[in-house]
Amino acid sequence: MEIRRADIGQLEQIAKLFNDYRVFYHCQSDIDLAREFIAARLNHNESVIFLALGNGKVLGFTQLYPSFCSVEVCRIMILYDLFVAEDARKLGVATELMNAARAYAESAGAKRIDLSTQNTNIPGQHLYEKQGYQRTGEDFYIYSLYL
């Protein structure tokens, strides 16, 4: 398995997996929308995407969004997306992608990586805790305002 930072040259591979990721979260399949979204992130340097490659195909990806924490006055990374193709699960792909995300965040001077997950995502929670992430949901609630 190879972990590589993605660029626009892998757009089609990322878009397919990103579309599968959205379908996993009960969104309607829309490969054109997936392609457009990922192309915009890469073309505007708004995110960092790592791909796991093996056996001639993309096994999974993770996407980080650089941000800041005003309270701690530091750079942070938001690990927003992590997805492994169904036939590549339980092979250590997610762990390798998480390791790449951490190495990148450290090299970029980030002091923290934040992520959120559904409370029903037990496998993901185990992975995150095994990687050293600490659940902090007791102190803050997450609110969204849809516009």
Coordinates of N, CA and C in Angstrom, one line a residue:
M1 N 0.8 -1.2 0.0 CA 0.0 0.0 0.0 C 0.9 1.2 0.0
E2 N 0.5 2.2 -0.8 CA 1.2 3.5 -0.8 C 0.2 4.6 -0.4
I3 N 0.7 5.5 0.4 CA -0.1 6.7 0.8 C 0.5 7.9 0.1
R4 N -0.3 8.6 -0.7 CA 0.2 9.7 -1.4 C -0.7 10.9 -1.3
R5 N -0.1 12.1 -1.3 CA -0.9 13.4 -1.3 C -1.4 13.5 -2.7
A6 N -2.7 13.7 -2.8 CA -3.4 13.8 -4.1 C -3.2 15.2 -4.7
D7 N -3.3 15.2 -6.0 CA -3.3 16.4 -6.8 C -4.4 16.3 -7.8
I8 N -4.5 17.3 -8.6 CA -5.6 17.4 -9.6 C -5.5 16.2 -10.6
G9 N -4.3 15.6 -10.8 CA -4.1 14.5 -11.7 C -4.9 13.3 -11.2
Q10 N -5.2 13.2 -10.0 CA -6.0 12.0 -9.5 C -7.5 12.4 -9.3
L11 N -8.0 13.4 -10.0 CA -9.3 13.9 -9.8 C -10.4 12.8 -10.0
E12 N -10.3 12.1 -11.1 CA -11.3 11.1 -11.4 C -11.3 10.0 -10.3
Q13 N -10.2 9.6 -9.8 CA -10.1 8.5 -8.8 C -10.7 9.0 -7.5
I14 N -10.3 10.2 -7.1 CA -10.9 10.8 -5.9 C -12.4 11.0 -6.0
A15 N -12.8 11.6 -7.1 CA -14.2 11.9 -7.2 C -15.1 10.6 -7.1
K16 N -14.7 9.5 -7.6 CA -15.4 8.3 -7.5 C -15.5 7.8 -6.1
L17 N -14.4 7.9 -5.4 CA -14.4 7.5 -4.0 C -15.2 8.5 -3.1
F18 N -15.0 9.8 -3.4 CA -15.7 10.8 -2.7 C -17.3 10.6 -2.9
N19 N -17.7 10.3 -4.1 CA -19.1 10.0 -4.3 C -19.6 8.8 -3.5
D20 N -18.8 7.7 -3.4 CA -19.1 6.6 -2.6 C -19.2 7.0 -1.2
Y21 N -18.3 7.8 -0.7 CA -18.3 8.3 0.7 C -19.7 9.0 1.0
R22 N -20.1 9.9 0.1 CA -21.3 10.7 0.3 C -22.5 9.7 0.3
V23 N -22.5 8.7 -0.6 CA -23.6 7.7 -0.6 C -23.6 7.0 0.7
F24 N -22.5 6.6 1.2 CA -22.4 6.0 2.5 C -23.1 6.8 3.6
Y25 N -23.1 8.1 3.5 CA -23.8 9.0 4.4 C -25.1 9.4 3.9
H26 N -25.7 8.6 3.1 CA -27.1 8.7 2.7 C -27.4 9.9 1.8
C27 N -26.4 10.4 1.1 CA -26.6 11.4 0.1 C -26.8 10.7 -1.3
Q28 N -27.5 11.4 -2.2 CA -27.8 10.9 -3.5 C -26.5 10.8 -4.3
S29 N -26.3 9.8 -5.0 CA -25.1 9.7 -5.9 C -25.1 10.8 -6.9
D30 N -24.0 11.4 -7.0 CA -23.9 12.5 -8.0 C -22.4 12.7 -8.3
I31 N -21.9 11.9 -9.3 CA -20.4 11.9 -9.6 C -20.0 13.3 -10.1
D32 N -20.8 14.0 -10.8 CA -20.5 15.3 -11.3 C -20.3 16.3 -10.2
L33 N -21.2 16.3 -9.2 CA -21.1 17.1 -8.1 C -19.8 16.8 -7.3
A34 N -19.5 15.5 -7.1 CA -18.3 15.1 -6.4 C -17.1 15.6 -7.1
R35 N -17.0 15.4 -8.4 CA -15.9 15.9 -9.2 C -15.7 17.4 -9.1
E36 N -16.8 18.1 -9.2 CA -16.7 19.6 -9.1 C -16.2 20.0 -7.7
F37 N -16.7 19.4 -6.6 CA -16.4 19.8 -5.3 C -14.9 19.5 -5.0
I38 N -14.4 18.3 -5.4 CA -13.0 18.0 -5.2 C -12.1 18.8 -6.0
A39 N -12.5 19.1 -7.3 CA -11.7 19.9 -8.2 C -11.5 21.3 -7.6
A40 N -12.6 21.9 -7.0 CA -12.5 23.2 -6.4 C -11.6 23.2 -5.2
R41 N -11.7 22.2 -4.4 CA -10.8 22.2 -3.2 C -9.3 22.1 -3.6
L42 N -9.0 21.3 -4.6 CA -7.6 21.1 -5.0 C -7.1 22.3 -5.8
N43 N -8.0 22.9 -6.7 CA -7.5 24.0 -7.5 C -7.3 25.3 -6.6
H44 N -8.0 25.4 -5.5 CA -7.9 26.6 -4.7 C -7.1 26.3 -3.4
N45 N -6.4 25.2 -3.4 CA -5.6 24.8 -2.2 C -6.4 25.0 -0.9
E46 N -7.6 24.5 -0.9 CA -8.5 24.7 0.3 C -8.5 23.4 1.1
S47 N -7.9 22.3 0.6 CA -7.9 21.1 1.4 C -6.7 20.3 1.0
V48 N -6.3 19.3 1.9 CA -5.3 18.4 1.6 C -5.9 17.0 1.6
I49 N -5.7 16.3 0.5 CA -6.2 15.0 0.4 C -5.1 14.0 0.3
F50 N -5.2 12.9 1.1 CA -4.3 11.8 1.0 C -5.0 10.6 0.4
L51 N -4.4 9.8 -0.5 CA -5.0 8.6 -1.1 C -4.2 7.4 -0.6
A52 N -4.9 6.3 -0.4 CA -4.3 5.0 -0.2 C -4.4 4.3 -1.5
L53 N -3.3 3.8 -2.0 CA -3.3 3.1 -3.3 C -2.7 1.7 -3.1
G54 N -3.3 0.8 -3.8 CA -2.8 -0.6 -3.8 C -3.5 -1.4 -4.8
N55 N -2.8 -2.4 -5.3 CA -3.4 -3.3 -6.3 C -4.0 -2.5 -7.5
G56 N -3.3 -1.4 -7.9 CA -3.7 -0.7 -9.0 C -5.0 0.1 -8.9
K57 N -5.5 0.3 -7.6 CA -6.7 1.1 -7.4 C -6.6 2.0 -6.2
V58 N -7.5 2.9 -6.0 CA -7.6 3.7 -4.8 C -8.4 3.0 -3.8
L59 N -7.7 2.8 -2.6 CA -8.4 2.0 -1.5 C -9.1 2.9 -0.6
G60 N -8.7 4.2 -0.4 CA -9.3 5.1 0.5 C -8.7 6.5 0.4
F61 N -9.4 7.4 1.2 CA -8.8 8.8 1.2 C -9.2 9.4 2.5
T62 N -8.5 10.5 2.8 CA -8.8 11.4 3.9 C -8.6 12.8 3.4
Q63 N -9.4 13.7 3.9 CA -9.4 15.1 3.5 C -9.3 16.0 4.8
L64 N -8.3 16.8 4.7 CA -8.0 17.8 5.8 C -8.3 19.2 5.4
Y65 N -8.9 20.0 6.3 CA -9.1 21.4 6.0 C -8.3 22.2 7.0
P66 N -7.3 23.0 6.5 CA -6.5 23.8 7.4 C -7.4 24.9 8.1
S67 N -7.2 25.2 9.3 CA -8.0 26.2 10.0 C -7.2 26.7 11.2
F68 N -7.9 27.4 12.1 CA -7.2 28.0 13.2 C -8.1 27.9 14.5
C69 N -7.5 27.9 15.6 CA -8.3 28.0 16.9 C -7.9 29.4 17.5
S70 N -8.9 30.2 17.6 CA -8.7 31.6 18.2 C -8.4 31.5 19.6
V71 N -9.1 30.6 20.4 CA -8.9 30.5 21.8 C -7.5 30.1 22.1
E72 N -7.0 29.1 21.5 CA -5.6 28.6 21.7 C -4.5 29.3 20.9
V73 N -5.0 30.2 20.0 CA -4.1 31.0 19.1 C -3.1 30.1 18.4
C74 N -3.7 29.2 17.6 CA -2.8 28.3 16.9 C -3.5 27.7 15.6
R75 N -2.7 27.2 14.7 CA -3.2 26.5 13.5 C -3.7 25.1 14.0
I76 N -4.8 24.7 13.4 CA -5.3 23.4 13.6 C -5.7 22.8 12.2
M77 N -5.9 21.5 12.2 CA -6.4 20.8 11.0 C -7.8 20.2 11.3
I78 N -8.7 20.2 10.4 CA -10.0 19.6 10.6 C -9.9 18.4 9.7
L79 N -10.0 17.2 10.3 CA -10.0 15.9 9.5 C -11.5 15.7 9.2
Y80 N -12.0 16.1 8.1 CA -13.4 16.1 7.8 C -13.9 14.8 7.2
D81 N -13.0 14.2 6.3 CA -13.4 13.0 5.6 C -12.4 11.9 5.7
L82 N -12.9 10.7 6.0 CA -12.0 9.5 6.0 C -12.9 8.4 5.5
F83 N -12.5 7.8 4.4 CA -13.3 6.7 3.8 C -12.4 5.7 3.2
V84 N -12.8 4.4 3.4 CA -12.1 3.3 2.8 C -13.1 2.5 2.0
A85 N -12.7 2.1 0.8 CA -13.6 1.3 -0.1 C -14.0 0.0 0.7
E86 N -15.2 -0.4 0.5 CA -15.7 -1.6 1.2 C -14.8 -2.8 1.1
D87 N -14.2 -3.1 -0.1 CA -13.4 -4.2 -0.3 C -12.0 -4.1 0.3
A88 N -11.7 -2.9 0.8 CA -10.3 -2.7 1.4 C -10.4 -2.4 2.9
R89 N -11.5 -2.7 3.5 CA -11.6 -2.4 4.9 C -11.0 -3.6 5.7
K90 N -10.5 -3.2 6.9 CA -9.9 -4.1 7.8 C -8.5 -4.6 7.4
L91 N -7.9 -3.7 6.5 CA -6.5 -4.0 6.0 C -5.5 -3.0 6.5
G92 N -5.9 -2.1 7.4 CA -5.1 -1.1 7.9 C -5.0 0.2 7.1
V93 N -5.9 0.3 6.1 CA -5.9 1.5 5.2 C -6.2 2.8 6.0
A94 N -7.2 2.7 6.8 CA -7.6 3.9 7.6 C -6.5 4.3 8.6
T95 N -5.9 3.4 9.2 CA -4.8 3.7 10.1 C -3.6 4.4 9.3
E96 N -3.3 3.9 8.2 CA -2.2 4.6 7.4 C -2.6 6.0 6.9
L97 N -3.9 6.1 6.5 CA -4.4 7.5 6.2 C -4.3 8.4 7.4
M98 N -4.7 7.9 8.5 CA -4.7 8.8 9.7 C -3.2 9.1 10.1
N99 N -2.3 8.2 9.9 CA -0.9 8.5 10.1 C -0.4 9.6 9.2
A100 N -0.8 9.5 7.9 CA -0.4 10.5 7.0 C -0.9 11.9 7.3
A101 N -2.2 11.9 7.8 CA -2.8 13.2 8.2 C -2.1 13.8 9.3
R102 N -1.7 12.9 10.3 CA -1.0 13.4 11.5 C 0.4 14.0 11.1
A103 N 1.1 13.3 10.3 CA 2.4 13.7 9.8 C 2.3 15.0 9.1
Y104 N 1.3 15.1 8.2 CA 1.2 16.4 7.5 C 0.8 17.5 8.5
A105 N -0.1 17.3 9.4 CA -0.5 18.4 10.3 C 0.7 18.8 11.2
E106 N 1.5 17.9 11.6 CA 2.7 18.3 12.4 C 3.7 19.1 11.5
S107 N 3.9 18.7 10.3 CA 4.8 19.4 9.4 C 4.3 20.8 9.1
A108 N 3.0 21.0 9.1 CA 2.4 22.3 8.8 C 2.3 23.2 10.0
G109 N 2.8 22.7 11.1 CA 2.8 23.5 12.4 C 1.4 23.5 13.1
A110 N 0.5 22.6 12.8 CA -0.7 22.5 13.5 C -0.5 22.0 14.9
K111 N -1.3 22.5 15.8 CA -1.2 22.0 17.2 C -2.2 21.0 17.6
R112 N -3.2 20.8 16.6 CA -4.3 19.9 16.9 C -5.0 19.4 15.7
I113 N -5.5 18.2 15.7 CA -6.4 17.8 14.6 C -7.8 17.6 15.2
D114 N -8.8 18.2 14.7 CA -10.2 17.9 15.2 C -10.9 17.1 14.2
L115 N -11.8 16.3 14.6 CA -12.7 15.5 13.8 C -14.0 15.3 14.5
S116 N -15.1 15.0 13.8 CA -16.3 14.6 14.4 C -16.8 13.4 13.7
T117 N -17.6 12.6 14.4 CA -18.1 11.4 13.8 C -19.5 11.1 14.3
Q118 N -20.3 10.3 13.6 CA -21.6 10.0 14.1 C -21.5 9.1 15.3
N119 N -22.4 9.3 16.3 CA -22.3 8.5 17.5 C -22.5 7.1 17.3
T120 N -23.0 6.7 16.1 CA -23.2 5.3 15.8 C -22.0 4.6 15.1
N121 N -21.0 5.5 14.8 CA -19.8 5.0 14.1 C -18.8 4.4 15.1
I122 N -19.2 3.2 15.6 CA -18.3 2.6 16.6 C -17.0 2.2 16.1
P123 N -16.9 1.6 14.9 CA -15.5 1.2 14.4 C -14.7 2.5 14.2
G124 N -15.2 3.6 13.7 CA -14.5 4.8 13.6 C -14.0 5.3 15.0
Q125 N -14.9 5.3 16.0 CA -14.5 5.7 17.3 C -13.4 4.9 17.9
H126 N -13.4 3.6 17.7 CA -12.3 2.8 18.1 C -11.0 3.1 17.4
L127 N -11.1 3.4 16.1 CA -9.9 3.8 15.4 C -9.3 5.1 15.9
Y128 N -10.2 6.1 16.1 CA -9.7 7.4 16.6 C -9.1 7.3 18.0
E129 N -9.7 6.6 18.9 CA -9.2 6.4 20.2 C -7.9 5.7 20.2
K130 N -7.8 4.7 19.3 CA -6.5 3.9 19.2 C -5.4 4.8 18.7
Q131 N -5.7 5.8 17.9 CA -4.7 6.8 17.4 C -4.4 7.8 18.4
G132 N -5.1 7.9 19.6 CA -4.8 8.8 20.6 C -5.7 10.0 20.7
Y133 N -6.7 10.0 19.8 CA -7.7 11.1 19.9 C -8.6 11.0 21.1
Q134 N -8.9 12.1 21.7 CA -9.7 12.1 22.9 C -11.1 12.8 22.6
R135 N -12.1 12.1 23.0 CA -13.5 12.7 22.8 C -13.7 13.9 23.7
T136 N -14.1 15.0 23.2 CA -14.3 16.2 24.0 C -15.7 16.7 23.9
G137 N -16.6 15.9 23.5 CA -18.0 16.3 23.3 C -18.8 16.7 24.5
E138 N -18.2 16.4 25.7 CA -18.9 16.7 26.9 C -18.9 18.2 27.2
D139 N -17.9 18.9 26.7 CA -17.7 20.3 27.0 C -18.4 21.3 26.0
F140 N -18.6 20.8 24.8 CA -19.2 21.7 23.8 C -20.3 20.9 23.1
Y141 N -21.3 21.6 22.6 CA -22.3 21.1 21.7 C -22.0 21.6 20.3
I142 N -22.3 20.9 19.3 CA -22.1 21.3 17.9 C -23.4 21.9 17.4
Y143 N -23.4 23.1 16.9 CA -24.6 23.7 16.3 C -24.3 24.0 14.8
S144 N -25.3 24.0 14.0 CA -25.2 24.3 12.6 C -26.3 25.3 12.2
L145 N -26.0 26.2 11.4 CA -27.0 27.1 10.8 C -27.0 26.9 9.3
Y146 N -28.0 26.3 8.8 CA -28.0 26.0 7.3 C -28.5 27.3 6.6
L147 N -27.8 27.7 5.6 CA -28.1 28.9 4.9 C -28.6 28.6 3.5

